[in-house]
Amino acid sequence: MNAINEREHSPKAAGMDPAALQRLSDVVQARGGAAQLCVLRRGAVVLDRSFGCSPDSLFLVYAATKPFAALAVHTIAERGLIELDQPVAAYWPQFAQHGKGAVTVRHVLQHRAGVPVGRGMVRTMRTARDWERSVRDLEQARPRWPGGKVAAYHFMSYGFILGEIVQRVTGQSFRDFVTSEFFVPLGLNDLHLGLPDSAWHRHVPARADHPSEWPNQWMSNRRRYRQSVIPSAGLSGTAAQLARFYQMLLGGGMLDGVRVLQPESVAEARKPSNDGGTDASLKRPVRWSHGFMLGGPGPDPRDLAQVMGKASSASAFGHAGTTSSVVWADPTRELVFAYLSNVQPDFGAGIERLREVSDLVLGACEAG
C-alpha cells in the first residue's frame, strides 16, 4: 500500500524534482514493512506517503524523542527558571551523590555528563518503564568521567536527567509540560509521550530484520513499554506531525503564527558541542549539538552524521531513532524530512539505509 496524501503540493513549485521523490518512494516501498515519509520544502508538503500502514498509524521513534527533552529544558531556561551552566544538583540536590556535583545542565545536553547509563546497561533497560526507579538509579550512579570531559551517548539517562529537571522546576509532569507547551499550541495531537489507550489500536509493531534486534523488538512491542513515559526513547507519532514540529524549528520557534520557543533558544539547541569526534559510547564519529545530532559528515564512512545524508549540510539538525527512523531539518535548503519505519536492521545496515533515503531527498532538492 502506498497511500498518497491529498495535502501534497507540487514538488516543482517548491524547487524539487518529482521523479527523484518518486525514486525515494520506490526505495522505501521496496524495503517492505510499514513506513511513512514526509518532506516539506519552503514550508509546503511535497511528499506525504504511507507504506503498509495508514497515514495515522503511530510509530515508536526511539531516540528521536531526545530533542523534545532537550527543547523542554531550553524552554525553561529561556524563562529564567534554570541556567544551563548551573549544576544539575542546583535543581535536583540528590543528583550530586558520588561525585556528580559539578555536572551541569549543559553537560547533559551535550552527552558529557559522565553517566551514559545509571547502574548498568541491563538494569537501565529493565527500569526504563519506571520513572522513579530510573531517577533513583541516576542519583546513585557513579560517573565514568568528570562532567564535561567526554562525549558519550547517554541513551536513556539523557532524557531522565533533563526530564527530572523539568518536573522539579515546573511542578508539572514531563509529559504534561511537553504536551501543553509544544503539542497543544502547535496542533500536534498525534504525538504522544506514552501511548494512551485510545490510540493503542493505531500503534505499529517493531519488526526485527536481524538477530541483533530481537531484544529490541521484544521490549518495544510490549504494551507497558509503549505506554510508559520514557523521555529518551518513548515518543510515538506520525511522520507528518514530526515534520511539522521541525518546520517550527526552522521557523525559529514559530509555526502558523504560534510561537512556542524564542529564536535564541532554537539557536542554542543547535549549537555544536562535539564536532565529529568519536563518541565514547557509540564508538563512531558524531556531531552533537545541545539537543540534536548534526549533519555534515566528515571523511570517515562510519560518521553518524550520515543519517542526515552524505551530502547533508553542517547546519542540518535532527535525530535518528535506532537505525529505523530519522527526522531532520536543513536551514540552508529550507527542507524538512521525516522517515519512520518499523523494520529494525542491524546497526551498520541501518545507518546505510538512513543515509540512502536522506541523500535521495537532498538529491531531489538539488535536482530541482
mmCIF file with all atom_site columns, C-alpha atoms in Angstrom, residues 33-201:
data_model
loop_
_atom_site.group_PDB
_atom_site.id
_atom_site.type_symbol
_atom_site.label_atom_id
_atom_site.label_alt_id
_atom_site.label_comp_id
_atom_site.label_asym_id
_atom_site.label_entity_id
_atom_site.label_seq_id
_atom_site.pdbx_PDB_ins_code
_atom_site.Cartn_x
_atom_site.Cartn_y
_atom_site.Cartn_z
_atom_site.occupancy
_atom_site.B_iso_or_equiv
_atom_site.pdbx_formal_charge
_atom_site.auth_seq_id
_atom_site.auth_comp_id
_atom_site.auth_asym_id
_atom_site.auth_atom_id
_atom_site.pdbx_PDB_model_num
ATOM 1   C CA . GLY A 1 33  ? 7.322  -3.436 6.408  1.00 0.00 ? 33  GLY A CA 1
ATOM 2   C CA . ALA A 1 34  ? 5.429  -0.325 7.433  1.00 0.00 ? 34  ALA A CA 1
ATOM 3   C CA . ALA A 1 35  ? 6.792  3.152  6.802  1.00 0.00 ? 35  ALA A CA 1
ATOM 4   C CA . GLN A 1 36  ? 5.855  6.805  6.479  1.00 0.00 ? 36  GLN A CA 1
ATOM 5   C CA . LEU A 1 37  ? 7.592  9.594  4.574  1.00 0.00 ? 37  LEU A CA 1
ATOM 6   C CA . CYS A 1 38  ? 7.038  13.322 4.843  1.00 0.00 ? 38  CYS A CA 1
ATOM 7   C CA . VAL A 1 39  ? 9.029  16.020 3.018  1.00 0.00 ? 39  VAL A CA 1
ATOM 8   C CA . LEU A 1 40  ? 8.482  19.761 3.437  1.00 0.00 ? 40  LEU A CA 1
ATOM 9   C CA . ARG A 1 41  ? 10.206 22.358 1.249  1.00 0.00 ? 41  ARG A CA 1
ATOM 10  C CA . ARG A 1 42  ? 9.843  26.049 1.991  1.00 0.00 ? 42  ARG A CA 1
ATOM 11  C CA . GLY A 1 43  ? 7.008  25.149 4.332  1.00 0.00 ? 43  GLY A CA 1
ATOM 12  C CA . ALA A 1 44  ? 4.984  23.219 1.739  1.00 0.00 ? 44  ALA A CA 1
ATOM 13  C CA . VAL A 1 45  ? 4.276  19.481 1.952  1.00 0.00 ? 45  VAL A CA 1
ATOM 14  C CA . VAL A 1 46  ? 5.706  17.964 -1.232 1.00 0.00 ? 46  VAL A CA 1
ATOM 15  C CA . LEU A 1 47  ? 5.583  14.316 -0.165 1.00 0.00 ? 47  LEU A CA 1
ATOM 16  C CA . ASP A 1 48  ? 3.395  12.643 2.461  1.00 0.00 ? 48  ASP A CA 1
ATOM 17  C CA . ARG A 1 49  ? 3.135  8.886  1.940  1.00 0.00 ? 49  ARG A CA 1
ATOM 18  C CA . SER A 1 50  ? 2.370  5.774  3.963  1.00 0.00 ? 50  SER A CA 1
ATOM 19  C CA . PHE A 1 51  ? 3.524  2.263  3.073  1.00 0.00 ? 51  PHE A CA 1
ATOM 20  C CA . GLY A 1 52  ? 1.983  -0.831 4.619  1.00 0.00 ? 52  GLY A CA 1
ATOM 21  C CA . CYS A 1 53  ? 0.110  1.299  7.145  1.00 0.00 ? 53  CYS A CA 1
ATOM 22  C CA . SER A 1 54  ? -2.294 4.218  7.405  1.00 0.00 ? 54  SER A CA 1
ATOM 23  C CA . PRO A 1 55  ? -1.371 7.920  7.473  1.00 0.00 ? 55  PRO A CA 1
ATOM 24  C CA . ASP A 1 56  ? -2.444 7.989  11.131 1.00 0.00 ? 56  ASP A CA 1
ATOM 25  C CA . SER A 1 57  ? -0.510 4.875  12.173 1.00 0.00 ? 57  SER A CA 1
ATOM 26  C CA . LEU A 1 58  ? 1.731  5.604  15.149 1.00 0.00 ? 58  LEU A CA 1
ATOM 27  C CA . PHE A 1 59  ? 5.419  4.661  15.095 1.00 0.00 ? 59  PHE A CA 1
ATOM 28  C CA . LEU A 1 60  ? 7.716  4.483  18.098 1.00 0.00 ? 60  LEU A CA 1
ATOM 29  C CA . VAL A 1 61  ? 10.556 6.856  17.201 1.00 0.00 ? 61  VAL A CA 1
ATOM 30  C CA . TYR A 1 62  ? 13.026 5.685  19.868 1.00 0.00 ? 62  TYR A CA 1
ATOM 31  C CA . ALA A 1 63  ? 15.956 8.100  20.293 1.00 0.00 ? 63  ALA A CA 1
ATOM 32  C CA . ALA A 1 64  ? 14.335 10.726 18.063 1.00 0.00 ? 64  ALA A CA 1
ATOM 33  C CA . THR A 1 65  ? 12.464 11.515 21.307 1.00 0.00 ? 65  THR A CA 1
ATOM 34  C CA . LYS A 1 66  ? 15.580 13.131 22.827 1.00 0.00 ? 66  LYS A CA 1
ATOM 35  C CA . PRO A 1 67  ? 15.262 16.556 21.161 1.00 0.00 ? 67  PRO A CA 1
ATOM 36  C CA . PHE A 1 68  ? 11.899 17.006 22.875 1.00 0.00 ? 68  PHE A CA 1
ATOM 37  C CA . ALA A 1 69  ? 13.528 16.574 26.281 1.00 0.00 ? 69  ALA A CA 1
ATOM 38  C CA . ALA A 1 70  ? 16.293 18.979 25.310 1.00 0.00 ? 70  ALA A CA 1
ATOM 39  C CA . LEU A 1 71  ? 13.880 21.595 23.989 1.00 0.00 ? 71  LEU A CA 1
ATOM 40  C CA . ALA A 1 72  ? 11.793 21.372 27.160 1.00 0.00 ? 72  ALA A CA 1
ATOM 41  C CA . VAL A 1 73  ? 14.926 22.327 29.096 1.00 0.00 ? 73  VAL A CA 1
ATOM 42  C CA . HIS A 1 74  ? 15.740 25.159 26.682 1.00 0.00 ? 74  HIS A CA 1
ATOM 43  C CA . THR A 1 75  ? 12.178 26.400 27.223 1.00 0.00 ? 75  THR A CA 1
ATOM 44  C CA . ILE A 1 76  ? 12.543 26.668 30.991 1.00 0.00 ? 76  ILE A CA 1
ATOM 45  C CA . ALA A 1 77  ? 15.990 28.224 30.521 1.00 0.00 ? 77  ALA A CA 1
ATOM 46  C CA . GLU A 1 78  ? 14.593 30.990 28.297 1.00 0.00 ? 78  GLU A CA 1
ATOM 47  C CA . ARG A 1 79  ? 12.055 31.739 31.034 1.00 0.00 ? 79  ARG A CA 1
ATOM 48  C CA . GLY A 1 80  ? 14.816 32.162 33.583 1.00 0.00 ? 80  GLY A CA 1
ATOM 49  C CA . LEU A 1 81  ? 13.784 29.129 35.628 1.00 0.00 ? 81  LEU A CA 1
ATOM 50  C CA . ILE A 1 82  ? 17.196 27.482 35.208 1.00 0.00 ? 82  ILE A CA 1
ATOM 51  C CA . GLU A 1 83  ? 20.656 28.321 33.884 1.00 0.00 ? 83  GLU A CA 1
ATOM 52  C CA . LEU A 1 84  ? 22.358 25.857 31.576 1.00 0.00 ? 84  LEU A CA 1
ATOM 53  C CA . ASP A 1 85  ? 25.759 26.321 33.195 1.00 0.00 ? 85  ASP A CA 1
ATOM 54  C CA . GLN A 1 86  ? 24.483 25.665 36.707 1.00 0.00 ? 86  GLN A CA 1
ATOM 55  C CA . PRO A 1 87  ? 24.913 22.181 38.217 1.00 0.00 ? 87  PRO A CA 1
ATOM 56  C CA . VAL A 1 88  ? 22.070 19.738 37.810 1.00 0.00 ? 88  VAL A CA 1
ATOM 57  C CA . ALA A 1 89  ? 22.205 19.451 41.603 1.00 0.00 ? 89  ALA A CA 1
ATOM 58  C CA . ALA A 1 90  ? 21.115 23.088 41.928 1.00 0.00 ? 90  ALA A CA 1
ATOM 59  C CA . TYR A 1 91  ? 17.664 21.907 40.864 1.00 0.00 ? 91  TYR A CA 1
ATOM 60  C CA . TRP A 1 92  ? 17.907 18.266 41.940 1.00 0.00 ? 92  TRP A CA 1
ATOM 61  C CA . PRO A 1 93  ? 20.161 18.066 45.026 1.00 0.00 ? 93  PRO A CA 1
ATOM 62  C CA . GLN A 1 94  ? 20.186 14.254 45.263 1.00 0.00 ? 94  GLN A CA 1
ATOM 63  C CA . PHE A 1 95  ? 21.888 14.050 41.858 1.00 0.00 ? 95  PHE A CA 1
ATOM 64  C CA . ALA A 1 96  ? 25.145 15.339 43.367 1.00 0.00 ? 96  ALA A CA 1
ATOM 65  C CA . GLN A 1 97  ? 25.908 11.995 45.066 1.00 0.00 ? 97  GLN A CA 1
ATOM 66  C CA . HIS A 1 98  ? 29.071 10.042 44.204 1.00 0.00 ? 98  HIS A CA 1
ATOM 67  C CA . GLY A 1 99  ? 30.966 12.924 42.621 1.00 0.00 ? 99  GLY A CA 1
ATOM 68  C CA . LYS A 1 100 ? 28.329 14.346 40.267 1.00 0.00 ? 100 LYS A CA 1
ATOM 69  C CA . GLY A 1 101 ? 28.002 17.721 41.965 1.00 0.00 ? 101 GLY A CA 1
ATOM 70  C CA . ALA A 1 102 ? 29.846 19.610 39.223 1.00 0.00 ? 102 ALA A CA 1
ATOM 71  C CA . VAL A 1 103 ? 27.839 18.123 36.330 1.00 0.00 ? 103 VAL A CA 1
ATOM 72  C CA . THR A 1 104 ? 25.942 20.982 34.687 1.00 0.00 ? 104 THR A CA 1
ATOM 73  C CA . VAL A 1 105 ? 22.725 21.036 32.718 1.00 0.00 ? 105 VAL A CA 1
ATOM 74  C CA . ARG A 1 106 ? 24.779 21.925 29.644 1.00 0.00 ? 106 ARG A CA 1
ATOM 75  C CA . HIS A 1 107 ? 26.933 18.807 30.132 1.00 0.00 ? 107 HIS A CA 1
ATOM 76  C CA . VAL A 1 108 ? 23.790 16.682 29.969 1.00 0.00 ? 108 VAL A CA 1
ATOM 77  C CA . LEU A 1 109 ? 22.587 18.427 26.804 1.00 0.00 ? 109 LEU A CA 1
ATOM 78  C CA . GLN A 1 110 ? 25.993 17.655 25.262 1.00 0.00 ? 110 GLN A CA 1
ATOM 79  C CA . HIS A 1 111 ? 26.055 13.952 26.297 1.00 0.00 ? 111 HIS A CA 1
ATOM 80  C CA . ARG A 1 112 ? 29.003 14.898 28.544 1.00 0.00 ? 112 ARG A CA 1
ATOM 81  C CA . ALA A 1 113 ? 27.521 14.245 31.992 1.00 0.00 ? 113 ALA A CA 1
ATOM 82  C CA . GLY A 1 114 ? 29.720 11.182 32.514 1.00 0.00 ? 114 GLY A CA 1
ATOM 83  C CA . VAL A 1 115 ? 26.799 8.835  33.270 1.00 0.00 ? 115 VAL A CA 1
ATOM 84  C CA . PRO A 1 116 ? 25.784 7.216  29.957 1.00 0.00 ? 116 PRO A CA 1
ATOM 85  C CA . VAL A 1 117 ? 23.888 4.609  31.991 1.00 0.00 ? 117 VAL A CA 1
ATOM 86  C CA . GLY A 1 118 ? 22.597 4.699  35.545 1.00 0.00 ? 118 GLY A CA 1
ATOM 87  C CA . ARG A 1 119 ? 23.551 1.448  37.274 1.00 0.00 ? 119 ARG A CA 1
ATOM 88  C CA . GLY A 1 120 ? 24.462 -0.791 34.361 1.00 0.00 ? 120 GLY A CA 1
ATOM 89  C CA . MET A 1 121 ? 23.034 -1.385 30.891 1.00 0.00 ? 121 MET A CA 1
ATOM 90  C CA . VAL A 1 122 ? 20.801 -4.343 31.733 1.00 0.00 ? 122 VAL A CA 1
ATOM 91  C CA . ARG A 1 123 ? 19.275 -2.624 34.759 1.00 0.00 ? 123 ARG A CA 1
ATOM 92  C CA . THR A 1 124 ? 18.806 0.573  32.742 1.00 0.00 ? 124 THR A CA 1
ATOM 93  C CA . MET A 1 125 ? 16.750 -1.273 30.147 1.00 0.00 ? 125 MET A CA 1
ATOM 94  C CA . ARG A 1 126 ? 14.731 -3.154 32.755 1.00 0.00 ? 126 ARG A CA 1
ATOM 95  C CA . THR A 1 127 ? 13.830 0.017  34.655 1.00 0.00 ? 127 THR A CA 1
ATOM 96  C CA . ALA A 1 128 ? 13.208 2.320  31.657 1.00 0.00 ? 128 ALA A CA 1
ATOM 97  C CA . ARG A 1 129 ? 9.443  1.975  32.106 1.00 0.00 ? 129 ARG A CA 1
ATOM 98  C CA . ASP A 1 130 ? 9.671  3.148  35.734 1.00 0.00 ? 130 ASP A CA 1
ATOM 99  C CA . TRP A 1 131 ? 10.459 6.858  36.074 1.00 0.00 ? 131 TRP A CA 1
ATOM 100 C CA . GLU A 1 132 ? 11.077 6.820  39.825 1.00 0.00 ? 132 GLU A CA 1
ATOM 101 C CA . ARG A 1 133 ? 13.422 3.827  39.748 1.00 0.00 ? 133 ARG A CA 1
ATOM 102 C CA . SER A 1 134 ? 15.326 5.289  36.806 1.00 0.00 ? 134 SER A CA 1
ATOM 103 C CA . VAL A 1 135 ? 15.752 8.588  38.633 1.00 0.00 ? 135 VAL A CA 1
ATOM 104 C CA . ARG A 1 136 ? 16.895 6.916  41.862 1.00 0.00 ? 136 ARG A CA 1
ATOM 105 C CA . ASP A 1 137 ? 19.435 4.871  39.908 1.00 0.00 ? 137 ASP A CA 1
ATOM 106 C CA . LEU A 1 138 ? 20.842 8.049  38.388 1.00 0.00 ? 138 LEU A CA 1
ATOM 107 C CA . GLU A 1 139 ? 21.200 9.568  41.849 1.00 0.00 ? 139 GLU A CA 1
ATOM 108 C CA . GLN A 1 140 ? 23.241 6.531  42.890 1.00 0.00 ? 140 GLN A CA 1
ATOM 109 C CA . ALA A 1 141 ? 25.228 6.341  39.631 1.00 0.00 ? 141 ALA A CA 1
ATOM 110 C CA . ARG A 1 142 ? 28.991 6.796  39.773 1.00 0.00 ? 142 ARG A CA 1
ATOM 111 C CA . PRO A 1 143 ? 30.334 8.816  36.829 1.00 0.00 ? 143 PRO A CA 1
ATOM 112 C CA . ARG A 1 144 ? 32.715 7.148  34.397 1.00 0.00 ? 144 ARG A CA 1
ATOM 113 C CA . TRP A 1 145 ? 34.249 10.531 33.512 1.00 0.00 ? 145 TRP A CA 1
ATOM 114 C CA . PRO A 1 146 ? 34.168 14.017 35.054 1.00 0.00 ? 146 PRO A CA 1
ATOM 115 C CA . GLY A 1 147 ? 31.369 16.237 33.783 1.00 0.00 ? 147 GLY A CA 1
ATOM 116 C CA . GLY A 1 148 ? 32.174 17.947 30.502 1.00 0.00 ? 148 GLY A CA 1
ATOM 117 C CA . LYS A 1 149 ? 35.223 15.839 29.630 1.00 0.00 ? 149 LYS A CA 1
ATOM 118 C CA . VAL A 1 150 ? 33.980 13.062 27.334 1.00 0.00 ? 150 VAL A CA 1
ATOM 119 C CA . ALA A 1 151 ? 31.190 12.906 24.766 1.00 0.00 ? 151 ALA A CA 1
ATOM 120 C CA . ALA A 1 152 ? 29.453 9.570  25.359 1.00 0.00 ? 152 ALA A CA 1
ATOM 121 C CA . TYR A 1 153 ? 25.918 8.967  24.145 1.00 0.00 ? 153 TYR A CA 1
ATOM 122 C CA . HIS A 1 154 ? 23.549 8.939  27.152 1.00 0.00 ? 154 HIS A CA 1
ATOM 123 C CA . PHE A 1 155 ? 20.973 6.700  25.556 1.00 0.00 ? 155 PHE A CA 1
ATOM 124 C CA . MET A 1 156 ? 18.479 6.555  28.459 1.00 0.00 ? 156 MET A CA 1
ATOM 125 C CA . SER A 1 157 ? 19.967 8.793  31.170 1.00 0.00 ? 157 SER A CA 1
ATOM 126 C CA . TYR A 1 158 ? 19.800 11.846 28.851 1.00 0.00 ? 158 TYR A CA 1
ATOM 127 C CA . GLY A 1 159 ? 16.017 12.058 28.938 1.00 0.00 ? 159 GLY A CA 1
ATOM 128 C CA . PHE A 1 160 ? 15.565 11.111 32.568 1.00 0.00 ? 160 PHE A CA 1
ATOM 129 C CA . ILE A 1 161 ? 18.021 13.741 33.824 1.00 0.00 ? 161 ILE A CA 1
ATOM 130 C CA . LEU A 1 162 ? 16.577 16.513 31.651 1.00 0.00 ? 162 LEU A CA 1
ATOM 131 C CA . GLY A 1 163 ? 13.019 15.380 32.290 1.00 0.00 ? 163 GLY A CA 1
ATOM 132 C CA . GLU A 1 164 ? 13.501 15.293 36.043 1.00 0.00 ? 164 GLU A CA 1
ATOM 133 C CA . ILE A 1 165 ? 14.864 18.851 35.976 1.00 0.00 ? 165 ILE A CA 1
ATOM 134 C CA . VAL A 1 166 ? 11.749 19.959 34.075 1.00 0.00 ? 166 VAL A CA 1
ATOM 135 C CA . GLN A 1 167 ? 9.478  18.252 36.594 1.00 0.00 ? 167 GLN A CA 1
ATOM 136 C CA . ARG A 1 168 ? 11.230 19.671 39.646 1.00 0.00 ? 168 ARG A CA 1
ATOM 137 C CA . VAL A 1 169 ? 11.382 23.231 38.317 1.00 0.00 ? 169 VAL A CA 1
ATOM 138 C CA . THR A 1 170 ? 7.882  23.471 36.829 1.00 0.00 ? 170 THR A CA 1
ATOM 139 C CA . GLY A 1 171 ? 5.911  21.202 39.160 1.00 0.00 ? 171 GLY A CA 1
ATOM 140 C CA . GLN A 1 172 ? 4.391  19.524 36.098 1.00 0.00 ? 172 GLN A CA 1
ATOM 141 C CA . SER A 1 173 ? 4.976  16.016 34.834 1.00 0.00 ? 173 SER A CA 1
ATOM 142 C CA . PHE A 1 174 ? 7.325  15.864 31.881 1.00 0.00 ? 174 PHE A CA 1
ATOM 143 C CA . ARG A 1 175 ? 4.541  14.568 29.638 1.00 0.00 ? 175 ARG A CA 1
ATOM 144 C CA . ASP A 1 176 ? 2.146  17.337 30.665 1.00 0.00 ? 176 ASP A CA 1
ATOM 145 C CA . PHE A 1 177 ? 4.789  20.026 30.168 1.00 0.00 ? 177 PHE A CA 1
ATOM 146 C CA . VAL A 1 178 ? 5.776  18.909 26.656 1.00 0.00 ? 178 VAL A CA 1
ATOM 147 C CA . THR A 1 179 ? 2.151  18.364 25.667 1.00 0.00 ? 179 THR A CA 1
ATOM 148 C CA . SER A 1 180 ? 0.951  21.751 26.943 1.00 0.00 ? 180 SER A CA 1
ATOM 149 C CA . GLU A 1 181 ? 3.968  23.748 25.735 1.00 0.00 ? 181 GLU A CA 1
ATOM 150 C CA . PHE A 1 182 ? 4.522  22.150 22.322 1.00 0.00 ? 182 PHE A CA 1
ATOM 151 C CA . PHE A 1 183 ? 1.900  19.708 21.124 1.00 0.00 ? 183 PHE A CA 1
ATOM 152 C CA . VAL A 1 184 ? -1.313 21.518 22.021 1.00 0.00 ? 184 VAL A CA 1
ATOM 153 C CA . PRO A 1 185 ? -0.306 25.015 20.799 1.00 0.00 ? 185 PRO A CA 1
ATOM 154 C CA . LEU A 1 186 ? 1.001  23.578 17.511 1.00 0.00 ? 186 LEU A CA 1
ATOM 155 C CA . GLY A 1 187 ? -2.000 21.330 16.952 1.00 0.00 ? 187 GLY A CA 1
ATOM 156 C CA . LEU A 1 188 ? 0.139  18.187 17.077 1.00 0.00 ? 188 LEU A CA 1
ATOM 157 C CA . ASN A 1 189 ? -2.465 15.898 18.579 1.00 0.00 ? 189 ASN A CA 1
ATOM 158 C CA . ASP A 1 190 ? -0.826 12.719 17.307 1.00 0.00 ? 190 ASP A CA 1
ATOM 159 C CA . LEU A 1 191 ? 2.495  12.984 19.097 1.00 0.00 ? 191 LEU A CA 1
ATOM 160 C CA . HIS A 1 192 ? 2.344  11.000 22.324 1.00 0.00 ? 192 HIS A CA 1
ATOM 161 C CA . LEU A 1 193 ? 4.810  10.563 25.184 1.00 0.00 ? 193 LEU A CA 1
ATOM 162 C CA . GLY A 1 194 ? 3.386  7.216  26.168 1.00 0.00 ? 194 GLY A CA 1
ATOM 163 C CA . LEU A 1 195 ? 0.531  5.915  24.020 1.00 0.00 ? 195 LEU A CA 1
ATOM 164 C CA . PRO A 1 196 ? -2.939 6.433  25.521 1.00 0.00 ? 196 PRO A CA 1
ATOM 165 C CA . ASP A 1 197 ? -5.363 3.509  25.486 1.00 0.00 ? 197 ASP A CA 1
ATOM 166 C CA . SER A 1 198 ? -7.491 5.311  22.914 1.00 0.00 ? 198 SER A CA 1
ATOM 167 C CA . ALA A 1 199 ? -4.615 5.284  20.388 1.00 0.00 ? 199 ALA A CA 1
ATOM 168 C CA . TRP A 1 200 ? -3.270 1.800  21.061 1.00 0.00 ? 200 TRP A CA 1
ATOM 169 C CA . HIS A 1 201 ? -5.055 0.241  18.072 1.00 0.00 ? 201 HIS A CA 1
#
